Amino acid sequence: MATPPSADRIEQVAFGFMASKVLFSAIEFGLFTELAKGALSAEEIQHRIGLHPRSARDFPDALVALGMLERNGTLYSNTRDTDFYLDRGKPTYIGNFFQLWNARVYGFAGSLGEGLKTGKPQNEIKSGDEDWVDAMYRTPERLRLFLRCMTGHSLPSAIAIAQKFPWAKYQTFADIGTAEGCFPAQVAVAHPHLRGEGFDLSAVRPFFEEYVSSFRVQDRVRFRAGDFFKDALPSADVLVMGMILHDWSLDVKQALMKKAYEALPDGGALIVYEHLIDDDRRKNLAGLLMSLIMLLETQEGFDYTGADCCAWMRKAGFKEIRVEQLTGIESMVVGIK
Amino acid sequence: MATPPSADRIEQVAFGFMASKVLFSAIEFGLFTELAKGALSAEEIQHRIGLHPRSARDFPDALVALGMLERNGTLYSNTRDTDFYLDRGKPTYIGNFFQLWNARVYGFAGSLGEGLKTGKPQNEIKSGDEDWVDAMYRTPERLRLFLRCMTGHSLPSAIAIAQKFPWAKYQTFADIGTAEGCFPAQVAVAHPHLRGEGFDLSAVRPFFEEYVSSFRVQDRVRFRAGDFFKDALPSADVLVMGMILHDWSLDVKQALMKKAYEALPDGGALIVYEHLIDDDRRKNLAGLLMSLIMLLETQEGFDYTGADCCAWMRKAGFKEIRVEQLTGIESMVVGIK
């Protein structure tokens, strides 16, 4: 008999929701934060984070199988990656972002099918609640949490861009839609000659200033209050739009790029970074799934390829446009005025 | 500067729920069934299954990136695997099983955190509804759907066991908790010398007989009504327990194996198949996640390693016990009386 087809890959994809929930639960329980203090046995983990005996082995072992923990003998420890990104005690913690997915997006994705058929968001908007971003701005506690989530969203690319962009050629930069200032902080720490601004709504200022000060770069990184729809963008040698453009329609994307072009001096650069979809739209799953999250979360947003972004930048007037991969799944597009 | 750690793997795991939902939606929409009739463009897919223009490219391209579809030029088609397992028109369709996950387990997994901490099921039991399996048996329509789901659960292993087990040495078999008779049908079709029985609750009989007849093996494969808790198991050269033992506590697992030992003739074989966890509990993610699904769905169930199962079989009296991989993620344990 011939070898029958395999259902393994189908099953692996089908199990994906359980994999996400195991990771999200570990973040919620602070497991990576506990393990950053030292390796623990299954029994110690069970008591430290309050697991029921039924899950005391399956839960950490599933995290090992997912590549989120290591196990040597009977002791579990963080991987290099989870220790760096998922320990709440480190300034490189990005777990808040996934807690937002756990608390909101996982549930909304339950009606992905309806979203695919109707094209309508499946988040709070659907039930007539106010826009969730507006809701986030309503109390300082919520706003702080939301801005921290955005730091988790931006940090891997911010670290990479701090390393990979030719910052030596420039003196000033401004980050558009900066939130807590994740991007300015990373770049300013890595390049002492730079001065930068974080541009966002005025309510964001105290959180930005607190965050940036924690990196001791507050003398070179300032907050500028403004609305990128209503106001002109700040002028700087380099303007940055990270995980911003995918929230909006093509018209808004193009209008924002045009605004950036107008604000830049000759020779200035625009950096756009996202989970860019590969040009052939078949490899970067994260970009395609992020675009479907934009379907769930926004009225008209979508993610796009590097080639798409290059074409829009060209239309806005930019030249010497290039795409550069930042991580395995995130990339930047750079255009020069 | 040293290369910073990568958040890619963390993000990939975090995106898993979206990957699952994209697959589940494609199954729900009958996309693989449409593509089994011939390749289609994105526009044709959009109209055939009723997608909104916003998702008309991201949805099929995400399926390409997931390895669930192929794309040649502008035409999308099934992979060999999805054509075999996810086309409703084929007797090898297993999509019902994932529709059960989509309709039930995805939502229950939303409270995995609570399950991990309390050890209590997170399904219908939690809200005081009747046990969902009991509910499934209450109407013929629901029972049919449930039994079809179980066929989807068993089919990949059933196909593999039909090929890999030394059936030439045996004349008769009985499948314990047979549901529609997926396992007996696959084995009887592949081995015309065998006669088999499917053992399950009496309400299952009409669905079993309809299913087995569709494979034209009804003269060699009969239904036997019974309850594996209350009744003796049927006697046959080979007894099979597939995706059954993981539903129950260790005591029940051992009691069922003992019952199988008692029902077998000398030289008879017990086959247990599951998403067995690897002995080192670090590779077969599917087995570990399936065990956490048992946490969500049952009072005391759990998945286990091949070594665990060998030890329990030995305790029940079996000898010549061996573990054999069936698919990348499913395995069988065989013991001889």
Short mmCIF file of C-alpha atoms in Angstrom, two decimals, chain A residues 20-33 49 59 86 88 93 95-96 98-100 102-103, chain B residues 109-117:
data_model
loop_
_atom_site.label_atom_id
_atom_site.label_comp_id
_atom_site.label_asym_id
_atom_site.label_seq_id
_atom_site.Cartn_x
_atom_site.Cartn_y
_atom_site.Cartn_z
CA SER A 20 -1.19 30.14 22.61
CA LYS A 21 -3.23 29.67 25.77
CA VAL A 22 -0.44 27.72 27.50
CA LEU A 23 1.99 30.57 26.75
CA PHE A 24 -0.51 33.27 27.74
CA SER A 25 -1.25 31.44 31.02
CA ALA A 26 2.46 31.18 31.83
CA ILE A 27 2.82 34.94 31.25
CA GLU A 28 -0.29 35.65 33.34
CA PHE A 29 1.00 33.48 36.20
CA GLY A 30 4.39 35.21 36.16
CA LEU A 31 6.15 31.89 35.58
CA PHE A 32 8.99 33.36 33.51
CA THR A 33 9.50 36.02 36.19
CA ILE A 49 2.42 29.89 40.94
CA PHE A 59 1.88 22.61 31.92
CA LEU A 86 8.98 37.52 29.46
CA ARG A 88 8.51 41.23 34.35
CA TYR A 93 9.54 42.57 29.16
CA GLY A 95 4.44 40.05 28.13
CA ASN A 96 1.86 42.84 28.51
CA PHE A 98 0.34 39.06 24.92
CA GLN A 99 -1.82 39.63 27.98
CA LEU A 100 -3.81 42.03 25.83
CA ASN A 102 -5.18 36.86 25.96
CA ALA A 103 -7.73 39.20 27.52
CA ALA B 109 -9.68 26.97 26.44
CA GLY B 110 -10.31 30.66 27.06
CA SER B 111 -10.37 29.71 30.75
CA LEU B 112 -7.37 27.37 30.63
CA GLY B 113 -5.76 29.49 33.36
CA GLU B 114 -8.62 28.69 35.72
CA GLY B 115 -8.41 25.01 34.80
CA LEU B 116 -4.68 24.92 35.50
CA LYS B 117 -5.22 26.45 38.95
#
